[in-house]
Short mmCIF file of C-alpha atoms and ligand atoms in Angstrom, two decimals:
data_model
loop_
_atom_site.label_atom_id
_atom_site.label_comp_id
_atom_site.label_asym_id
_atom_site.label_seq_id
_atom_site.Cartn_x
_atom_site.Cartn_y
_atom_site.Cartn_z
CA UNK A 1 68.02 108.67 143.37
CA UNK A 2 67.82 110.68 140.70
CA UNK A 3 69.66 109.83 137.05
CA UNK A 4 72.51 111.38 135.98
CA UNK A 5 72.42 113.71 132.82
CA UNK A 6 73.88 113.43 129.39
CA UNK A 7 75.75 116.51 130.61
CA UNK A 8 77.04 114.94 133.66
CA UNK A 9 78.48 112.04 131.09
CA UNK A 10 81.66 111.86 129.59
CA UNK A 11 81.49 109.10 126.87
CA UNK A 12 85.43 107.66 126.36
CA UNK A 13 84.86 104.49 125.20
CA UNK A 14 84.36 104.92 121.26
CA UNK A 15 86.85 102.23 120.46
CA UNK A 16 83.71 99.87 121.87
CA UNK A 17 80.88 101.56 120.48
CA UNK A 18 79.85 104.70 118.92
CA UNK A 19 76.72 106.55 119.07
CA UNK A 20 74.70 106.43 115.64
CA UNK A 21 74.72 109.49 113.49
CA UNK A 22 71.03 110.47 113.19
CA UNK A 23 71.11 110.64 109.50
CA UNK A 24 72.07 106.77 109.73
CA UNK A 25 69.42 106.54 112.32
CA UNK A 26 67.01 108.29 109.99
CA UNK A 27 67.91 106.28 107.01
CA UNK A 28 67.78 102.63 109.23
CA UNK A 29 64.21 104.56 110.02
CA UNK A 30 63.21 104.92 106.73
CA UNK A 31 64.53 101.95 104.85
CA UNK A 32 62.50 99.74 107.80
CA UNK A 33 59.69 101.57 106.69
CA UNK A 34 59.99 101.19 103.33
CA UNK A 35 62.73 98.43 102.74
CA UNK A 36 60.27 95.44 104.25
CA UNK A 37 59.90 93.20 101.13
CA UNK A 38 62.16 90.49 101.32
CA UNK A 39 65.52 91.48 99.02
CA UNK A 40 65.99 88.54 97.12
CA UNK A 41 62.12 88.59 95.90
CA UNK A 42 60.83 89.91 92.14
CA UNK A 43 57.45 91.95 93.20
CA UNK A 44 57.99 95.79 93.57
CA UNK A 45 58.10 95.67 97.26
CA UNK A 46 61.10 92.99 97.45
CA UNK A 47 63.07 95.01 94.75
CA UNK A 48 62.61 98.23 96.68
CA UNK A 49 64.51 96.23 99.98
CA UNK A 50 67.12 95.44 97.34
CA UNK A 51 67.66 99.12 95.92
CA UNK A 52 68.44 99.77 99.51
CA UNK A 53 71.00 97.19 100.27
CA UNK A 54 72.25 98.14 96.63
CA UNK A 55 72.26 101.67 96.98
CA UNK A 56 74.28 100.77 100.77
CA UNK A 57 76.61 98.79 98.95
CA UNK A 58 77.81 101.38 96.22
CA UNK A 59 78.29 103.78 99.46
CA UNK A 60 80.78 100.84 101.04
CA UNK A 61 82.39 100.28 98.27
CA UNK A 62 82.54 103.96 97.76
CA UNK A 63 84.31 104.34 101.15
CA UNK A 64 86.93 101.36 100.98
CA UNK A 65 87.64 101.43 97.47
CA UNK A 66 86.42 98.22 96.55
CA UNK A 67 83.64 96.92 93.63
CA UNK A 68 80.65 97.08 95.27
CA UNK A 69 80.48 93.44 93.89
CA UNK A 70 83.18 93.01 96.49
CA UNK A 71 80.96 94.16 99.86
CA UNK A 72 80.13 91.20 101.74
CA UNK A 73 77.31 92.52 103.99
CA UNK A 74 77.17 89.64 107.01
CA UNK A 75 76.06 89.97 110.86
CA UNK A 76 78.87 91.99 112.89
CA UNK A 77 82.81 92.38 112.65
CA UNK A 78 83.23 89.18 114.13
CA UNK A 79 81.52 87.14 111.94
CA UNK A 80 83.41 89.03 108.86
CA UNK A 81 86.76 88.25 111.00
CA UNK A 82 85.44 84.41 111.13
CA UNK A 83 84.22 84.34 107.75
CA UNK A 84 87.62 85.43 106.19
CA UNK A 85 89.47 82.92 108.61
CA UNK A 86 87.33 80.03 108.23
CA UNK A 87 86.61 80.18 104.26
CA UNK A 88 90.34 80.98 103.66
CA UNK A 89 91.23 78.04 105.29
CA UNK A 90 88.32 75.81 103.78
CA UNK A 91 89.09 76.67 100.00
CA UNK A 92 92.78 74.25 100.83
CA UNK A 93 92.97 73.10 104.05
CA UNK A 94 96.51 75.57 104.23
CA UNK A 95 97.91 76.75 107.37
CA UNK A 96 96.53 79.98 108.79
CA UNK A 97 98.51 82.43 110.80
CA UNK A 98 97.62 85.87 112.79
CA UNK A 99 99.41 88.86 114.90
CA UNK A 100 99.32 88.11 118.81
CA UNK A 101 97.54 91.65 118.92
CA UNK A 102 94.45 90.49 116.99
CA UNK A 103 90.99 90.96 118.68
CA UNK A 104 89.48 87.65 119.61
CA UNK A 105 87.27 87.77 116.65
CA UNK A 106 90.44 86.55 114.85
CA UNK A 107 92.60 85.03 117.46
CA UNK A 108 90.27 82.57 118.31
CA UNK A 109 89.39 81.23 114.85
CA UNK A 110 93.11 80.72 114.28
CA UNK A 111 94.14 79.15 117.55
CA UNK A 112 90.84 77.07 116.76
CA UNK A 113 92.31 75.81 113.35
CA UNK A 114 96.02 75.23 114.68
CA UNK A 115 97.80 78.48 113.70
CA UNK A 116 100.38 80.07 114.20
CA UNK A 117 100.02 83.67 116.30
CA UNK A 118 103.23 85.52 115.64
CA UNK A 119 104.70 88.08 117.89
CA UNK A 120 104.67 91.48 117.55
CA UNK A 121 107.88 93.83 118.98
CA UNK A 122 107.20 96.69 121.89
CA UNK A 123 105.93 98.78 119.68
CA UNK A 124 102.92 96.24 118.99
CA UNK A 125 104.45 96.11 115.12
CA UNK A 126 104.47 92.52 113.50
CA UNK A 127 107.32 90.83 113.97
CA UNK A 128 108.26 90.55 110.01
CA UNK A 129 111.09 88.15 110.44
CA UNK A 130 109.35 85.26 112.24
CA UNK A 131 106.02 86.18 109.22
CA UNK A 132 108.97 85.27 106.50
CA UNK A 133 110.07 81.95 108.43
CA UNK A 134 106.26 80.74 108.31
CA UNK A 135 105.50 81.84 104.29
CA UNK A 136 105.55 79.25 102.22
CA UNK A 137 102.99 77.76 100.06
CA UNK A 138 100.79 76.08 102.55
CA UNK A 139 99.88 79.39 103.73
CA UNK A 140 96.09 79.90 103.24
CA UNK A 141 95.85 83.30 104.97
CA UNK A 142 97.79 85.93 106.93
CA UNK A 143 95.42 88.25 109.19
CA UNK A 144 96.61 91.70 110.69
CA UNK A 145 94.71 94.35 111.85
CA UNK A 146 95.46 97.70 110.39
CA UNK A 147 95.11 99.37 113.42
CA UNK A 148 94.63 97.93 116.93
CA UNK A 149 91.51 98.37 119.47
CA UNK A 150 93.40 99.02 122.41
CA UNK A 151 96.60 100.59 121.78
CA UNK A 152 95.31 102.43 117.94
CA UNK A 153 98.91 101.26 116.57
CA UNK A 154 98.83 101.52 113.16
CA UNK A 155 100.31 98.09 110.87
CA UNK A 156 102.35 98.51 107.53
CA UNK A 157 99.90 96.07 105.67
CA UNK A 158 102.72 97.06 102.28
CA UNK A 159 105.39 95.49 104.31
CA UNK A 160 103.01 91.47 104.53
CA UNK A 161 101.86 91.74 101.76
CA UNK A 162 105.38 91.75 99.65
CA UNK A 163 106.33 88.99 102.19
CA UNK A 164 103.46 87.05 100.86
CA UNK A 165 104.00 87.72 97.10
CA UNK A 166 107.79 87.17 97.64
CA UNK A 167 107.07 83.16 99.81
CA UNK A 168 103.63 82.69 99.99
CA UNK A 169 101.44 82.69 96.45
CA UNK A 170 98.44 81.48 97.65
CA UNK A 171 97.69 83.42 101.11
CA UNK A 172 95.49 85.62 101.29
CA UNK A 173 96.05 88.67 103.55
CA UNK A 174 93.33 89.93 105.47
CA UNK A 175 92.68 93.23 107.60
CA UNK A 176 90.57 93.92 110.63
CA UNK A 177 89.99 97.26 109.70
CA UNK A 178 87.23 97.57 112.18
CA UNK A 179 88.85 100.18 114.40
CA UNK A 180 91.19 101.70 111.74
CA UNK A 181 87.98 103.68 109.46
CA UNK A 182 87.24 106.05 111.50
CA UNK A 183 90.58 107.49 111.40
CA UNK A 184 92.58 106.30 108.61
CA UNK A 185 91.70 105.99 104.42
CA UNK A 186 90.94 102.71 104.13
CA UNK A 187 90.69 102.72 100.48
CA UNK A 188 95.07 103.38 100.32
CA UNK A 189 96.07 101.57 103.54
CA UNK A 190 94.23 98.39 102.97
CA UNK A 191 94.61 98.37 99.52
CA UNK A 192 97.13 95.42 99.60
CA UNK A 193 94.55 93.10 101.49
CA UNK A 194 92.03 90.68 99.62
CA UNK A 195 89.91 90.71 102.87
CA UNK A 196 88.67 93.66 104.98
CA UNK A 197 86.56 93.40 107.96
CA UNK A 198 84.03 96.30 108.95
CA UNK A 199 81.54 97.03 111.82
CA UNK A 200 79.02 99.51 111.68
CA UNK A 201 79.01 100.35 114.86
CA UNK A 202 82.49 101.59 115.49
CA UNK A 203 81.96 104.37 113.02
CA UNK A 204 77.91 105.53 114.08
CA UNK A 205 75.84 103.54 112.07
CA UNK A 206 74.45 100.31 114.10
CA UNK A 207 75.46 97.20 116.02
CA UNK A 208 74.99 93.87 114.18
CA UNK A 209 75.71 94.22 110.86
CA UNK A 210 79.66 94.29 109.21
CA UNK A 211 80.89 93.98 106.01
CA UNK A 212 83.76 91.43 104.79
CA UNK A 213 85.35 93.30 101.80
CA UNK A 214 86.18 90.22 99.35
CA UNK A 215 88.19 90.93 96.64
CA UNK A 216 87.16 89.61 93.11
CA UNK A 217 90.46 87.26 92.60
CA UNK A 218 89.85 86.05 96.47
CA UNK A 219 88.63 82.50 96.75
CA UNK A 220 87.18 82.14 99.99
CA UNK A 221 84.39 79.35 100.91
CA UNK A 222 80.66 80.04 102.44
CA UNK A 223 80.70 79.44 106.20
CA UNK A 224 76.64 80.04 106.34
CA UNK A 225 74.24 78.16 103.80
CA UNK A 226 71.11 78.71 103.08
CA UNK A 227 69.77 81.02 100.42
CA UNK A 228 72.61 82.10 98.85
CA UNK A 229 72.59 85.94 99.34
CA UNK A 230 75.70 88.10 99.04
CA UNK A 231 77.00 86.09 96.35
CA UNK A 232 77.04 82.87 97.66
CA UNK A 233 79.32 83.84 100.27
CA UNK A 234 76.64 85.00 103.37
CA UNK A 235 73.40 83.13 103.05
CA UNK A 236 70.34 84.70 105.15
CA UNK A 237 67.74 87.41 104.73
CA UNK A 238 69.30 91.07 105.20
CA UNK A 239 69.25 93.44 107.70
CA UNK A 240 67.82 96.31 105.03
CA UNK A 241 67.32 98.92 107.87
CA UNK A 242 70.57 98.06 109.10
CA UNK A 243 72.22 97.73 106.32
CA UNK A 244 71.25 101.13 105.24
CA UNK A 245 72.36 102.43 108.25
CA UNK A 246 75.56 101.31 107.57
CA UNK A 247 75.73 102.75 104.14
CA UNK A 248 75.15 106.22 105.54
CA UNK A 249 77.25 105.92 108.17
CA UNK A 250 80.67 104.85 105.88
CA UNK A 251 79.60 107.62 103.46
CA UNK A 252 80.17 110.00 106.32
CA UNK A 253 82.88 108.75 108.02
CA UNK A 254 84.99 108.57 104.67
CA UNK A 255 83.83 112.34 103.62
CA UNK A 256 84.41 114.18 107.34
CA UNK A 257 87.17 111.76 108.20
CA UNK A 258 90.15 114.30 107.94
CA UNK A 259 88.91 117.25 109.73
CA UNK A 260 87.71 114.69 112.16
CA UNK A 261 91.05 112.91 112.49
CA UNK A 262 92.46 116.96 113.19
CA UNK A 263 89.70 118.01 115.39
CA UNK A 264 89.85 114.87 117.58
CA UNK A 265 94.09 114.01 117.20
CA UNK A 266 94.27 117.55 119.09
CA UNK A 267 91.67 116.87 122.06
CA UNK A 268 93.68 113.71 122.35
CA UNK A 269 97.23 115.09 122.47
CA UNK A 270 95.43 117.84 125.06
CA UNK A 271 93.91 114.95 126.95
CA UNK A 272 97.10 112.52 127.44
CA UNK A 273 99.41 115.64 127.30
CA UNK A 274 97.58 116.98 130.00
CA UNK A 275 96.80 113.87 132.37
CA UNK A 276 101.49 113.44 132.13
CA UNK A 277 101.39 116.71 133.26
CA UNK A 278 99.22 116.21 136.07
CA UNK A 279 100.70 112.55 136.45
CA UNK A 280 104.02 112.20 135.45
CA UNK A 281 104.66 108.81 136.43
CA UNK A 282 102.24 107.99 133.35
CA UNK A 283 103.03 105.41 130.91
CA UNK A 284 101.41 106.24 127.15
CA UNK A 285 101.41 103.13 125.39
CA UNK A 286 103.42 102.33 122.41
CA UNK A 287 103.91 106.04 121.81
CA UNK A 288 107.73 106.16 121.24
CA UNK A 289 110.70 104.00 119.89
CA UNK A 290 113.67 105.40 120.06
CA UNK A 291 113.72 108.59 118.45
CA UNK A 292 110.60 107.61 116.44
CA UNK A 293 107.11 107.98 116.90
CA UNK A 294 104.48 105.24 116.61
CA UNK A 295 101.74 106.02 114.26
CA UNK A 296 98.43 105.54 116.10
CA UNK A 297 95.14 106.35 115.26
CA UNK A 298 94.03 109.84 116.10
CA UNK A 299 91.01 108.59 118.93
CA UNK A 300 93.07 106.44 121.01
CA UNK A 301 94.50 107.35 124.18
CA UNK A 302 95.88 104.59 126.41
CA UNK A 303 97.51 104.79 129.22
CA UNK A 304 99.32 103.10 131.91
CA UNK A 305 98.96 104.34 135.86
CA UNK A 306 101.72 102.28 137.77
CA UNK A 307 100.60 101.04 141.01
CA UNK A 308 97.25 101.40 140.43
CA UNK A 309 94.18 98.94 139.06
CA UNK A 310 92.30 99.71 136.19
CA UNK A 311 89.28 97.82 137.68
CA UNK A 312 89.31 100.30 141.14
CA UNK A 313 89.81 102.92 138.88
CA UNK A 314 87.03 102.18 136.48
CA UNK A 315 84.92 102.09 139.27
CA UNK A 316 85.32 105.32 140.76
CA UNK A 317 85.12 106.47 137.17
CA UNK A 318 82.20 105.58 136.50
CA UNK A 319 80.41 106.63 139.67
CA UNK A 320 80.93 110.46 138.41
CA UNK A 321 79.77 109.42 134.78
CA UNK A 322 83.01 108.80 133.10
CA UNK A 323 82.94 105.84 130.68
CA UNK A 324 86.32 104.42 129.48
CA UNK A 325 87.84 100.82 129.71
CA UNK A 326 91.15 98.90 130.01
CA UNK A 327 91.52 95.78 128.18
CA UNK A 328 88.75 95.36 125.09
CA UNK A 329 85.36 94.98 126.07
CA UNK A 330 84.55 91.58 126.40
CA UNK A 331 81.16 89.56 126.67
CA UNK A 332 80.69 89.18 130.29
CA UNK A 333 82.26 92.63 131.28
CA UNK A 334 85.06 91.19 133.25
CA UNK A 335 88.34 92.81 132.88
CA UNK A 336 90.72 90.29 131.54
CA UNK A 337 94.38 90.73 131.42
CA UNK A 338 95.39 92.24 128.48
CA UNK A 339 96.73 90.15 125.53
CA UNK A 340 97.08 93.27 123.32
CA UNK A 341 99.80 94.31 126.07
CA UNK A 342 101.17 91.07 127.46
CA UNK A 343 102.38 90.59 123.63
CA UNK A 344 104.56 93.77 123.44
CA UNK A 345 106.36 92.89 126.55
CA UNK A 346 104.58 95.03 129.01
CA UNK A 347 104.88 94.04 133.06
CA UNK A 348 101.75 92.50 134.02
CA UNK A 349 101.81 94.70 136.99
CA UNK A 350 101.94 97.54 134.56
CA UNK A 351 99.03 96.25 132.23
CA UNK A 352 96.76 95.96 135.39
CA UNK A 353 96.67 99.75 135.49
CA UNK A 354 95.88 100.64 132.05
CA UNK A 355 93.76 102.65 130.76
CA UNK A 356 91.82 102.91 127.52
CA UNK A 357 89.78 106.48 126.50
CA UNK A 358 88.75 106.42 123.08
CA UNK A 359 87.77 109.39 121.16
CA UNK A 360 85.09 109.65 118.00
CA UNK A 361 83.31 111.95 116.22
CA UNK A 362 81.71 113.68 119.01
CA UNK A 363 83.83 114.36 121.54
CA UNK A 364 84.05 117.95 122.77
CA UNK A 365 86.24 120.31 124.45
CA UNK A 366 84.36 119.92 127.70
CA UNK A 367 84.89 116.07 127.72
CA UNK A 368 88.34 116.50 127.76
CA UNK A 369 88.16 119.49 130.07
CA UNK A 370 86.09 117.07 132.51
CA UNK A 371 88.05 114.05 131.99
CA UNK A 372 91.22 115.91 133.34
CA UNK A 373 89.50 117.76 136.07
CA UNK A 374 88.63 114.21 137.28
CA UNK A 375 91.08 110.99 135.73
CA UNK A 376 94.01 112.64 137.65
CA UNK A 377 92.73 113.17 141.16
CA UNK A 378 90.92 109.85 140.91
CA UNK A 379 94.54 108.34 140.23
CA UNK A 380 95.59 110.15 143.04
CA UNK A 381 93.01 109.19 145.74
CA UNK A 382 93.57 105.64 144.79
CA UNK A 383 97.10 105.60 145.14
CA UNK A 384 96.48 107.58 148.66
CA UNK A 385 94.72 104.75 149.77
CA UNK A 386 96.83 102.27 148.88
CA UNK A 387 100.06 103.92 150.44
N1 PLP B 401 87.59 93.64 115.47
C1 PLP B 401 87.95 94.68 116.22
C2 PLP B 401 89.30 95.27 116.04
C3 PLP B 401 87.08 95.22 117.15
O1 PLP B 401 87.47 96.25 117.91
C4 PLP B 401 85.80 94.64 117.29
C5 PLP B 401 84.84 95.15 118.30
O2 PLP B 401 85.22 95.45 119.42
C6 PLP B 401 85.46 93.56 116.47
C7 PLP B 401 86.38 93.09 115.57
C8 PLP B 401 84.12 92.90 116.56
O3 PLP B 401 83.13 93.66 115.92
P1 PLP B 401 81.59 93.43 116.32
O4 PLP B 401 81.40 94.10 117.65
O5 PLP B 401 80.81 94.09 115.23
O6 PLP B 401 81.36 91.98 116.38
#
């Protein structure tokens, strides 16, 4: 059998990885060539690794709008996620609390210390009210995502954090801002959060390596010992190639982001708009309240195909080379109910037929064009067979 071709491929599954740019491929090329001495050494070799992950973190910092004695530089989004969770909570033993919509890499660390998950409304927007019944000054640390990996609603952090200065002086609020920089600017948006989380490879540069943003008047504790890199706060040797990677990557992303955000918002709107037409028995998730629209980020497209499974449907997606998902990607693959969905009050029945495309940086024209010559009738010959 022969393979299929990138041209035969339609890639909609950005929200779970991206490709890398090749200049952040070049540069993780270049700085593994050159970057080998260890970073924290004094010969000329070991300070040339640490120019690197220097000249990586001014480009971070650069991108968020943080000190770049503020960029954390640890493993992967979820250990920044567990990092801000676990060393809020160690600095005073305080309570620790999270949306229901978080991605595991947050939901689990809180559930793990006893917290409190709070409910979000239809929309998938924290549920404000039951925030202010929990702030008080036990509370260590609030976490909300600024935008969310399945549905790409968009959080008013502004709105928690006055909550928090208002009832709770000592919490710290932190973002998973993992999914929201490619779209959105970081650097105003999250501006009210001590703690941002980052993952290089939602935005092309690589997998394993993410960034905790820690603000200077944030007093969070060291969940990894050792030699005391990052500033005490992420002991091990760096990932320089990676690392640089990154750098290049979130130096991109932040200059290209708007015409980015306008050239891929409209192959979105074509790509949902056109798969209601074809289907109009479609569901778009947390589009509409009322009268007023939801802000989502402009790569996500999620849908909802009543009466059908996502599972059967991913299937006969993929065997003509279209990639997308339902629920998040998970470790084993398995499609899990999703959380994101059962928290904003949607039917399970409903959820099982969901579907998540996600959009980046190099989607075309002829991705969408091949994604609705195929998504529809694929709905279509499923629900056939189930009639
Ligand atoms: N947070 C969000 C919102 C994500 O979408 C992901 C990845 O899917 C993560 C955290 C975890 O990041 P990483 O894959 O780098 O561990």
């Amino acid at each position: 059998m022969s393979a299929r071709t990138e041209s035969e491929e339609t890639y909609l599954d950005w929200a779970a990885s991206t490709p890398m740019r090749p200049e952040a491929l070049q540069a993780m090329v270049q700085a593994a060539q050159d970057g080998y001495g260890n970073p924290t050494g004094a010969h000329h070799r070991a300070r040339v690794g640490r120019r690197i992950v220097d000249d990586a973190r001014d480009q971070v910092a650069d991108a968020v709008g943080a000190e770049p004695s503020e960029v954390i530089f640890c493993g992967s989004g979820t250990e920044a996620d567990n990092l801000a969770i676990f060393g809020a909570h160690a600095t005073n033993n305080g309570h620790v609390a999270c949306s229901a919509i978080e991605h595991h890499a947050v939901l689990h660390p809180v559930q793990h210390l006893g917290g409190t998950v709070l409910d979000v409304d239809s929309a998938g927007q924290l549920d404000i009210a039951q925030l202010r019944s929990i702030a008080n000054d036990d509370l260590a640390i609030v976490s909300v995502m600024l935008a969310n990996n399945e549905t790409g609603v968009v959080q008013r952090l502004d709105e928690i954090r006055a909550v928090l200065d208002e009832l709770a002086p000592n919490a710290l609020l932190h973002t998973d801002a993992v999914q929201a920089f490619p779209w959105l600017d970081v650097a105003e948006l999250a501006a009210p959060a001590d703690l941002i989380s980052l993952s290089g490879h939602k935005f092309g540069g690589p997998k394993g390596v993410g960034v905790l943003i820690v603000r200077s008047h944030a007093d969070i504790k060291a969940q990894t010992l050792g030699g005391g890199q990052e500033f005490e706060l992420r002991s091990g040797t760096h990932n320089v190639a990676g690392i640089a990677a990154l750098g290049v990557a979130a130096q991109m992303m932040a200059s290209e982001r708007a015409q980015v955000v306008e050239n891929v918002g409209a192959l979105r709107d074509r790509l949902v708009g056109g798969i209601m037409q074809a289907l109009p028995d479609t569901i778009e998730s947390a589009r509409q309240v009322g009268d007023a629209a939801v802000e989502k980020v402009a790569g996500s497209a999620h849908v909802c195909f009543p009466g059908i499974e996502s599972e059967a449907l991913l299937f006969k997606l993929e065997r003509v080379g279209i990639y997308a998902s339902a629920a998040s990607s998970c470790a084993s693959g398995a499609q899990d109910p999703s959380h994101v969905l059962a928290a904003m009050g949607y039917p399970r029945e409903l959820a099982a037929g969901s579907l998540r495309m996600s959009l980046g940086f190099g989607t075309t024209d002829a991705d969408i064009d091949r994604a609705l010559a195929i998504i529809p009738e694929c709905v279509q010959t499923l629900r056939a067979a189930s009639a």
